[in-house]
Coordinates of N, CA and C in Angstrom, one line a residue:
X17 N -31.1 -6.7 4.4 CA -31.9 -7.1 5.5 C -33.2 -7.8 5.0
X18 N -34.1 -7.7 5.9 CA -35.6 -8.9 5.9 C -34.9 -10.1 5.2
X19 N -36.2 -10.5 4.5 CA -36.4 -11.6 3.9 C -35.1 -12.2 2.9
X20 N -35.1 -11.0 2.0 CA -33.8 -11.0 0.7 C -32.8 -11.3 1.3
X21 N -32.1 -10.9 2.7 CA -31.1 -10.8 3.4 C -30.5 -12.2 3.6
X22 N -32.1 -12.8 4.0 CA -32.0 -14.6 4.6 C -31.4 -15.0 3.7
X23 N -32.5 -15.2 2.8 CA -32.1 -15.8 1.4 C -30.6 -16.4 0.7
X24 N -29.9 -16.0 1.0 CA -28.6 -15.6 -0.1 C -27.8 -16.7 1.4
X25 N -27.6 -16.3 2.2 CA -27.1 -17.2 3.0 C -27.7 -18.4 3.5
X26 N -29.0 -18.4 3.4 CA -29.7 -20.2 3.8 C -29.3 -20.7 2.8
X27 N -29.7 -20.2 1.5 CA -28.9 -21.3 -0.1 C -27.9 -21.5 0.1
X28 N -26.7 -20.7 0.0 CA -25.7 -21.4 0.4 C -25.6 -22.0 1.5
X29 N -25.8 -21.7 2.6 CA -25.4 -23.0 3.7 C -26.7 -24.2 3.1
X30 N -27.6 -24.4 2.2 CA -28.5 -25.6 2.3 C -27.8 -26.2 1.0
X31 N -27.4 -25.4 0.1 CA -26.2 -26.2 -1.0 C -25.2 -26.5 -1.5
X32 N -24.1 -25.6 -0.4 CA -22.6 -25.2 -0.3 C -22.0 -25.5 1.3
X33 N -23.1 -26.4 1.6 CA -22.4 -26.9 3.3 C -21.1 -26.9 3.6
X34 N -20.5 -26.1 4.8 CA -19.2 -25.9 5.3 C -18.9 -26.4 6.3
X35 N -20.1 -27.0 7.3 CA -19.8 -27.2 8.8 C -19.7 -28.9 8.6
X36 N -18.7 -28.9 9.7 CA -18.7 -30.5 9.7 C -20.3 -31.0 10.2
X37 N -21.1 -30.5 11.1 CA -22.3 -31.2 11.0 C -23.0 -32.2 9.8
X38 N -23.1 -30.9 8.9 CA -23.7 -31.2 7.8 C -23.0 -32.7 7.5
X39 N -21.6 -32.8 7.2 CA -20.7 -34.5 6.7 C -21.1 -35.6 7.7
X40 N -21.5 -35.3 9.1 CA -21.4 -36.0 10.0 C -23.0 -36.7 9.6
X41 N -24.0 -35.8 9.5 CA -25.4 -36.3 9.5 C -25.1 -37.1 7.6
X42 N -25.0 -36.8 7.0 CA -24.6 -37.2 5.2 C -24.4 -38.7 5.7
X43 N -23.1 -38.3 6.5 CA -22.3 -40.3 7.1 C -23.3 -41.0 7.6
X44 N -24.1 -40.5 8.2 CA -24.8 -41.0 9.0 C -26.3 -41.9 8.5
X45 N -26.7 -40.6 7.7 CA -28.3 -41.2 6.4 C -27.2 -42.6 5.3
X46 N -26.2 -42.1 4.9 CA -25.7 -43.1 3.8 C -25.2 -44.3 4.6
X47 N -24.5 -43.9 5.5 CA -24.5 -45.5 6.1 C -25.5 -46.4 6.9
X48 N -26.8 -45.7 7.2 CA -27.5 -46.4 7.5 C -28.3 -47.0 6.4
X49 N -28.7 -46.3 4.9 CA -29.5 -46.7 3.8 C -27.9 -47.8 3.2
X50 N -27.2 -48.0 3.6 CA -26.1 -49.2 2.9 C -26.6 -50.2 3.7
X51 N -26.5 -50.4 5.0 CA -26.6 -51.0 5.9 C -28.3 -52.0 5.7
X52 N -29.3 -50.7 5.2 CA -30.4 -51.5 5.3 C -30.5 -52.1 3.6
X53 N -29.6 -51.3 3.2 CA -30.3 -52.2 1.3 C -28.9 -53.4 1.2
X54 N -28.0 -53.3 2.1 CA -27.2 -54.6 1.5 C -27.5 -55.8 2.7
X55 N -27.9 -55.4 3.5 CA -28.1 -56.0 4.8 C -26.7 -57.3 5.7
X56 N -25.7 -55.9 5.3 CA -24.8 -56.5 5.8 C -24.3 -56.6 7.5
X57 N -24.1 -57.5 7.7 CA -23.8 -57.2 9.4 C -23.0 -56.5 10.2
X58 N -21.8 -55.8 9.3 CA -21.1 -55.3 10.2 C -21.4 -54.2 10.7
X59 N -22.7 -53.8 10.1 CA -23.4 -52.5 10.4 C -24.0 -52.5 12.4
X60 N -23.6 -54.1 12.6 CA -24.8 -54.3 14.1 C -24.6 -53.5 15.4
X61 N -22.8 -53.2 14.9 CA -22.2 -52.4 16.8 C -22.5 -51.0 16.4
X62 N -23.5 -50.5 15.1 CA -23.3 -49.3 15.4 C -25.1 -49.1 16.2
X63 N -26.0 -50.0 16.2 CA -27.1 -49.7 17.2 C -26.3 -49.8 19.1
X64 N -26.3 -48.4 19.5 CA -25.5 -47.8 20.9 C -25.8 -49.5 21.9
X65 N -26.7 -49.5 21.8 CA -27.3 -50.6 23.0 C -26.5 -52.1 22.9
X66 N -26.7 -52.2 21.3 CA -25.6 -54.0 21.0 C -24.3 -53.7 20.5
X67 N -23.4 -52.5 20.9 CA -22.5 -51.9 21.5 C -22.1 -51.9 22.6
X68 N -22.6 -51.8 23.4 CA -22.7 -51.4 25.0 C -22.4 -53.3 25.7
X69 N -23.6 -53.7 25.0 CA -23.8 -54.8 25.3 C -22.1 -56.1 24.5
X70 N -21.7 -55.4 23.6 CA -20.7 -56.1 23.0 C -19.4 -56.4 23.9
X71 N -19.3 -54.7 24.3 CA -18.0 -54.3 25.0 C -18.4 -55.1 26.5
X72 N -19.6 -55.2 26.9 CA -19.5 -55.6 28.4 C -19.2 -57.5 28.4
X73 N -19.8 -58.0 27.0 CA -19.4 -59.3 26.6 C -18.1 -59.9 26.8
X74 N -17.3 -58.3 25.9 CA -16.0 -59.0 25.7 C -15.3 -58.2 26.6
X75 N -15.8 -57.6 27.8 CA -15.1 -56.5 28.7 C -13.6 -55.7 28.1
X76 N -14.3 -55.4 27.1 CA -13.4 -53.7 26.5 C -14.6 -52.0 27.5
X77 N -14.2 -51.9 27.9 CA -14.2 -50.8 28.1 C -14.9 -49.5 27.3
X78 N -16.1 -49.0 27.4 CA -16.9 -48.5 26.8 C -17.2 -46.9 27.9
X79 N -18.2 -46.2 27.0 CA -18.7 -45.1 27.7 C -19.5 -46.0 29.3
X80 N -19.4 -45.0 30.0 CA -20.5 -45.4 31.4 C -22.4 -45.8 31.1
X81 N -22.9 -46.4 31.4 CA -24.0 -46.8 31.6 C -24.9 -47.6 32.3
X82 N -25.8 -47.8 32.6 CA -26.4 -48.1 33.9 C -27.3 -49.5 33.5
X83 N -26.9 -50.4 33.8 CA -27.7 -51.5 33.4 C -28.3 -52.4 34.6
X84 N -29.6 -51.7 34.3 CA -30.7 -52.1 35.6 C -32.1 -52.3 34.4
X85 N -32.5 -53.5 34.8 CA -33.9 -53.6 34.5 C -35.2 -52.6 34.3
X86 N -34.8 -51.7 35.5 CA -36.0 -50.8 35.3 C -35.0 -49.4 36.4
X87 N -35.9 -48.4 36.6 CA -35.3 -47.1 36.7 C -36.4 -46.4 37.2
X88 N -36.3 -45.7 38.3 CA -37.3 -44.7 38.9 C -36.7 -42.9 39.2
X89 N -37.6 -42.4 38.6 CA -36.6 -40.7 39.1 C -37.6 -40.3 39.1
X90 N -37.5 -39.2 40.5 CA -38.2 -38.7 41.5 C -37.6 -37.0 41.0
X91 N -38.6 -36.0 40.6 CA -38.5 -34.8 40.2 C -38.6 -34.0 41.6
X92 N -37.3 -33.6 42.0 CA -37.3 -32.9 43.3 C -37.9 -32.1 43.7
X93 N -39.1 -30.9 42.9 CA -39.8 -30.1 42.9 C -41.5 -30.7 43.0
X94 N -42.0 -31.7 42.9 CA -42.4 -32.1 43.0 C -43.1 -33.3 44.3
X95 N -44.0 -32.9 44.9 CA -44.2 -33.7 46.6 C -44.9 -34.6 46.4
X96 N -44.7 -35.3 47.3 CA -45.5 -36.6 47.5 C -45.3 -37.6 46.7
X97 N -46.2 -38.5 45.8 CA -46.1 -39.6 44.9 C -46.1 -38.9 43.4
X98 N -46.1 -37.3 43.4 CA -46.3 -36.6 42.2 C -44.8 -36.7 41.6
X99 N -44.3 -36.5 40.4 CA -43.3 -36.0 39.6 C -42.4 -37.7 39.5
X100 N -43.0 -38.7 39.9 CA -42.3 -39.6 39.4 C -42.5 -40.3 38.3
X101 N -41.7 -40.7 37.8 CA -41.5 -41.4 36.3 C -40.3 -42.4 36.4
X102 N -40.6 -43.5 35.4 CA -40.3 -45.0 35.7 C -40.1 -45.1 34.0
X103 N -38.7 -45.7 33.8 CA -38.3 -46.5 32.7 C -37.9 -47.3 32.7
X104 N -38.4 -48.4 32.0 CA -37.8 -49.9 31.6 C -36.5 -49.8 30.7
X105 N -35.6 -51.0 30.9 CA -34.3 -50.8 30.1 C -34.2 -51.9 29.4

């Protein structure tokens, strides 16, 4: 138990990784440090937005998203002109 207890198990999970997380985020830092030190392009559909924007180019069929200039949401709990918030897209 306490402290010693932690121990023994954070080291291993922080230098004997078992969960696919850990491979997924690894893929994730190394292909983006290839991507910026060779500066190759095929890296470009993996930013979500010129993705989004590729598939609607070439109409392939992508996840759902909402392509509006700008965006207003209204916090239901909230009365009057209070609880709104506004994003540009």
């Amino acid at each position: 138990g306490g402290v010693l207890g932690f121990a023994d198990p954070f080291a291993r999970r922080l230098l004997e990784p078992r969960e696919w997380f850990f491979y997924w985020r690894l893929n994730c830092v190394l292909a983006s440090y290839h991507a910026l030190i060779s500066g190759d392009g095929g890296y470009e559909l993996e930013d979500k937005m010129a993705f989004l924007h590729a598939c609607e180019r070439e109409k392939v069929p992508a996840s759902p998203w909402l392509s509006a200039p700008k965006l207003i949401v209204k916090h239901r709990n909230e009365e009057g002109g209070m609880g709104l918030h506004f994003f540009s897209n």
